Amino acid sequence: MSANLIALLYQASLQTLYMVAVSAILGTLGGLPLGVFLATSQRGELLSAPMLNRALGLVVNATRSVPFIILVVAIIPFTRMIAGTSIGTNAAIVPLTIAAIPFIARLVENAIREVDAGLIEAARAMGATPLQIIRKVLIREALPGIALGLTLAVVSLIGYSAMVGAVGGEGLGDLGIRYGYQRFMPDVMLAVVVILIVLVQLVQSIGEWIAARFDKRAPRNRGH
């Protein structure tokens, strides 16, 4: 493999990392509060708003049901309005973020719903407000699950970032298509696949480590 192709692989890897990092941050900023609200707003819950909960749930499910590659094409006018263009790394961040928000929201919702209901009742008995319960009990207890959920979201975004290469996005997916597929260079395609696998393994390992640090049960389990 020539030095030029190695340089292209390096640049494409940086582009992929940039797309995934920015969309993961924006997706978390949108998905985390949405997930918390979905987990606490059904009838009789801390932030009881069943009608709004149902409406947001329908939007989340509808967005998640659209295949990513179709979502990318369907929102091209919106992407162009936000990013000023429909191609390139900045443009790719728009559909990546839109796909990430509902995905992260459901993962956060599931993590919070796994918190022992007895902890909520105990906090209520002590006079804690709903927001205090959410911040100091639910989110704190759900942190290991949230960390694993965000890890899964980032891994999915790495895969999605490769897909946007088929529709004008840059990064490893674009490089694999232009050189590995269209120019019949299997060594480039292999290098792209290996880099993506390494990125996924690295993200998974870091995510599991962070989740273990948040897990209060981990020290006791190791003690046995």
Short mmCIF file of C-alpha atoms in Angstrom, two decimals:
data_model
loop_
_atom_site.label_atom_id
_atom_site.label_comp_id
_atom_site.label_asym_id
_atom_site.label_seq_id
_atom_site.Cartn_x
_atom_site.Cartn_y
_atom_site.Cartn_z
CA MET A 1 0.00 0.00 0.00
CA SER A 2 1.42 3.35 -1.07
CA ALA A 3 2.19 6.25 1.25
CA ASN A 4 -0.59 8.21 -0.45
CA LEU A 5 -3.19 5.58 0.44
CA ILE A 6 -1.91 5.41 4.00
CA ALA A 7 -2.32 9.18 4.24
CA LEU A 8 -5.87 8.83 2.86
CA LEU A 9 -6.65 6.15 5.46
CA TYR A 10 -5.35 8.40 8.22
CA GLN A 11 -7.40 11.36 7.02
CA ALA A 12 -10.52 9.22 6.60
CA SER A 13 -10.08 7.82 10.12
CA LEU A 14 -9.90 11.35 11.54
CA GLN A 15 -13.03 12.30 9.60
CA THR A 16 -14.88 9.27 10.97
CA LEU A 17 -13.78 10.03 14.53
CA TYR A 18 -14.92 13.63 14.11
CA MET A 19 -18.34 12.65 12.78
CA VAL A 20 -18.91 10.03 15.46
CA ALA A 21 -17.66 12.20 18.33
CA VAL A 22 -19.74 15.27 17.44
CA SER A 23 -22.91 13.31 16.68
CA ALA A 24 -22.49 11.26 19.86
CA ILE A 25 -22.18 14.42 21.97
CA LEU A 26 -25.15 16.11 20.29
CA GLY A 27 -27.15 12.90 20.40
CA THR A 28 -26.47 12.55 24.12
CA LEU A 29 -27.43 16.17 24.79
CA GLY A 30 -30.76 15.50 23.10
CA GLY A 31 -31.33 11.86 23.96
CA LEU A 32 -30.43 11.90 27.65
CA PRO A 33 -33.09 14.38 28.82
CA LEU A 34 -35.61 12.85 26.41
CA GLY A 35 -34.94 9.39 27.81
CA VAL A 36 -35.25 10.63 31.38
CA PHE A 37 -38.59 12.26 30.56
CA LEU A 38 -39.93 9.15 28.82
CA ALA A 39 -38.96 7.06 31.85
CA THR A 40 -40.66 9.34 34.38
CA SER A 41 -43.70 10.82 32.65
CA GLN A 42 -46.22 8.01 32.35
CA ARG A 43 -49.42 8.25 34.37
CA GLY A 44 -48.71 8.38 38.10
CA GLU A 45 -44.95 8.76 37.71
CA LEU A 46 -42.69 11.57 38.92
CA LEU A 47 -43.33 13.89 35.96
CA SER A 48 -46.76 12.56 35.07
CA ALA A 49 -47.66 13.76 31.55
CA PRO A 50 -49.13 10.71 29.82
CA MET A 51 -50.33 12.48 26.66
CA LEU A 52 -46.95 14.11 26.03
CA ASN A 53 -45.19 10.86 26.90
CA ARG A 54 -47.28 9.00 24.33
CA ALA A 55 -46.72 11.64 21.65
CA LEU A 56 -42.94 11.72 22.16
CA GLY A 57 -42.87 7.93 22.27
CA LEU A 58 -44.56 7.77 18.87
CA VAL A 59 -42.03 10.23 17.40
CA VAL A 60 -39.13 8.26 18.86
CA ASN A 61 -40.47 4.96 17.54
CA ALA A 62 -41.19 6.43 14.11
CA THR A 63 -37.67 7.84 13.80
CA ARG A 64 -36.06 4.61 14.95
CA SER A 65 -38.11 2.56 12.49
CA VAL A 66 -36.71 4.40 9.44
CA PRO A 67 -33.61 2.67 7.99
CA PHE A 68 -30.63 4.96 8.37
CA ILE A 69 -29.73 5.14 4.70
CA ILE A 70 -33.33 6.20 3.87
CA LEU A 71 -33.24 8.76 6.69
CA VAL A 72 -30.08 10.30 5.24
CA VAL A 73 -31.70 10.76 1.84
CA ALA A 74 -35.09 11.87 3.20
CA ILE A 75 -33.69 14.76 5.24
CA ILE A 76 -31.28 16.10 2.62
CA PRO A 77 -33.18 19.45 2.42
CA PHE A 78 -33.01 19.77 6.21
CA THR A 79 -29.32 18.81 6.20
CA ARG A 80 -28.62 21.43 3.55
CA MET A 81 -30.48 24.03 5.62
CA ILE A 82 -28.49 23.22 8.77
CA ALA A 83 -25.03 22.54 7.35
CA GLY A 84 -25.19 24.58 4.14
CA THR A 85 -24.46 21.46 2.10
CA SER A 86 -25.62 17.85 1.83
CA ILE A 87 -22.16 16.30 1.40
CA GLY A 88 -19.06 16.11 3.58
CA THR A 89 -18.41 15.42 7.24
CA ASN A 90 -20.37 18.36 8.64
CA ALA A 91 -23.41 17.41 6.59
CA ALA A 92 -23.14 13.78 7.71
CA ILE A 93 -23.34 14.86 11.36
CA VAL A 94 -26.96 16.00 10.88
CA PRO A 95 -28.51 12.59 10.04
CA LEU A 96 -26.14 10.87 12.46
CA THR A 97 -27.38 13.09 15.29
CA ILE A 98 -31.04 12.68 14.32
CA ALA A 99 -30.59 8.90 14.32
CA ALA A 100 -28.70 8.97 17.62
CA ILE A 101 -31.19 11.02 19.68
CA PRO A 102 -34.13 8.56 19.72
CA PHE A 103 -31.78 5.58 20.00
CA ILE A 104 -30.04 7.05 23.04
CA ALA A 105 -33.38 8.14 24.50
CA ARG A 106 -34.71 4.58 24.53
CA LEU A 107 -31.47 3.21 25.99
CA VAL A 108 -31.53 5.82 28.77
CA GLU A 109 -35.22 5.14 29.41
CA ASN A 110 -34.57 1.41 29.77
CA ALA A 111 -31.61 2.00 32.10
CA ILE A 112 -33.68 4.27 34.38
CA ARG A 113 -36.63 1.89 34.46
CA GLU A 114 -34.33 -0.81 35.82
CA VAL A 115 -33.69 1.22 39.00
CA ASP A 116 -35.33 -0.34 42.06
CA ALA A 117 -38.71 1.32 42.67
CA GLY A 118 -38.07 1.03 46.41
CA LEU A 119 -35.37 3.69 46.13
CA ILE A 120 -37.87 6.10 44.63
CA GLU A 121 -40.39 5.46 47.39
CA ALA A 122 -37.71 5.91 50.04
CA ALA A 123 -36.67 9.25 48.52
CA ARG A 124 -40.31 10.36 48.38
CA ALA A 125 -40.79 9.44 52.03
CA MET A 126 -37.79 11.64 52.90
CA GLY A 127 -39.47 14.61 51.17
CA ALA A 128 -37.34 14.75 48.02
CA THR A 129 -38.83 16.62 45.07
CA PRO A 130 -39.31 14.85 41.70
CA LEU A 131 -36.31 16.63 40.19
CA GLN A 132 -34.15 15.69 43.20
CA ILE A 133 -35.23 12.07 42.87
CA ILE A 134 -34.40 12.08 39.17
CA ARG A 135 -31.01 13.72 39.63
CA LYS A 136 -29.81 12.12 42.86
CA VAL A 137 -31.48 8.70 42.71
CA LEU A 138 -32.56 7.63 39.24
CA ILE A 139 -29.68 8.97 37.16
CA ARG A 140 -27.07 8.11 39.75
CA GLU A 141 -28.29 4.52 40.12
CA ALA A 142 -28.73 4.10 36.36
CA LEU A 143 -25.24 5.38 35.45
CA PRO A 144 -23.76 1.92 34.68
CA GLY A 145 -26.65 1.12 32.36
CA ILE A 146 -26.52 4.57 30.79
CA ALA A 147 -22.78 4.20 30.18
CA LEU A 148 -23.29 0.84 28.47
CA GLY A 149 -26.17 2.29 26.47
CA LEU A 150 -24.06 5.21 25.27
CA THR A 151 -21.31 2.75 24.35
CA LEU A 152 -23.78 0.82 22.21
CA ALA A 153 -24.92 4.09 20.63
CA VAL A 154 -21.35 5.10 19.73
CA VAL A 155 -20.69 1.65 18.22
CA SER A 156 -23.84 2.04 16.12
CA LEU A 157 -22.73 5.52 15.03
CA ILE A 158 -19.43 4.09 13.82
CA GLY A 159 -21.40 1.74 11.58
CA TYR A 160 -23.73 4.54 10.45
CA SER A 161 -20.76 6.79 9.69
CA ALA A 162 -19.51 4.18 7.24
CA MET A 163 -22.94 4.15 5.53
CA VAL A 164 -22.95 7.89 4.86
CA GLY A 165 -19.97 7.32 2.58
CA ALA A 166 -22.44 5.89 0.07
CA VAL A 167 -24.35 9.18 -0.15
CA GLY A 168 -21.64 11.83 -0.19
CA GLY A 169 -20.32 11.62 3.33
CA GLU A 170 -16.60 11.41 3.92
CA GLY A 171 -14.64 9.15 6.25
CA LEU A 172 -13.76 5.48 6.11
CA GLY A 173 -16.98 4.42 4.40
CA ASP A 174 -16.41 6.83 1.54
CA LEU A 175 -12.80 5.69 1.18
CA GLY A 176 -13.81 2.03 1.15
CA ILE A 177 -16.42 2.65 -1.56
CA ARG A 178 -14.30 4.91 -3.79
CA TYR A 179 -11.09 2.90 -3.61
CA GLY A 180 -11.93 -0.54 -2.27
CA TYR A 181 -15.08 -1.09 -4.36
CA GLN A 182 -15.10 1.25 -7.35
CA ARG A 183 -11.36 0.97 -8.07
CA PHE A 184 -11.13 -2.73 -7.14
CA MET A 185 -8.51 -2.29 -4.41
CA PRO A 186 -9.24 -5.05 -1.86
CA ASP A 187 -6.28 -4.05 0.32
CA VAL A 188 -7.92 -0.65 0.95
CA MET A 189 -11.25 -2.28 1.74
CA LEU A 190 -9.52 -4.67 4.14
CA ALA A 191 -7.70 -1.80 5.85
CA VAL A 192 -10.99 0.11 6.26
CA VAL A 193 -12.67 -2.94 7.81
CA VAL A 194 -9.76 -3.53 10.19
CA ILE A 195 -9.76 0.11 11.34
CA LEU A 196 -13.52 0.02 11.95
CA ILE A 197 -13.18 -3.20 13.96
CA VAL A 198 -10.40 -1.68 16.05
CA LEU A 199 -12.50 1.45 16.70
CA VAL A 200 -15.48 -0.63 17.79
CA GLN A 201 -13.38 -2.80 20.11
CA LEU A 202 -11.73 0.27 21.61
CA VAL A 203 -15.05 2.02 22.23
CA GLN A 204 -16.57 -1.14 23.70
CA SER A 205 -13.65 -1.66 26.08
CA ILE A 206 -13.67 1.97 27.26
CA GLY A 207 -17.45 1.90 27.72
CA GLU A 208 -17.35 -1.29 29.78
CA TRP A 209 -14.55 0.14 31.92
CA ILE A 210 -16.54 3.33 32.59
CA ALA A 211 -19.68 1.32 33.41
CA ALA A 212 -17.70 -0.81 35.86
CA ARG A 213 -16.38 2.34 37.56
CA PHE A 214 -19.95 3.59 38.06
CA ASP A 215 -21.27 0.21 39.22
CA LYS A 216 -21.44 0.25 43.02
CA ARG A 217 -21.80 -3.53 43.11
CA ALA A 218 -18.51 -4.14 41.31
CA PRO A 219 -16.18 -3.81 44.36
CA ARG A 220 -18.35 -6.18 46.41
CA ASN A 221 -18.44 -8.69 43.56
CA ARG A 222 -14.66 -8.58 43.24
CA GLY A 223 -14.38 -9.08 46.96
CA HIS A 224 -16.11 -12.43 46.70
#
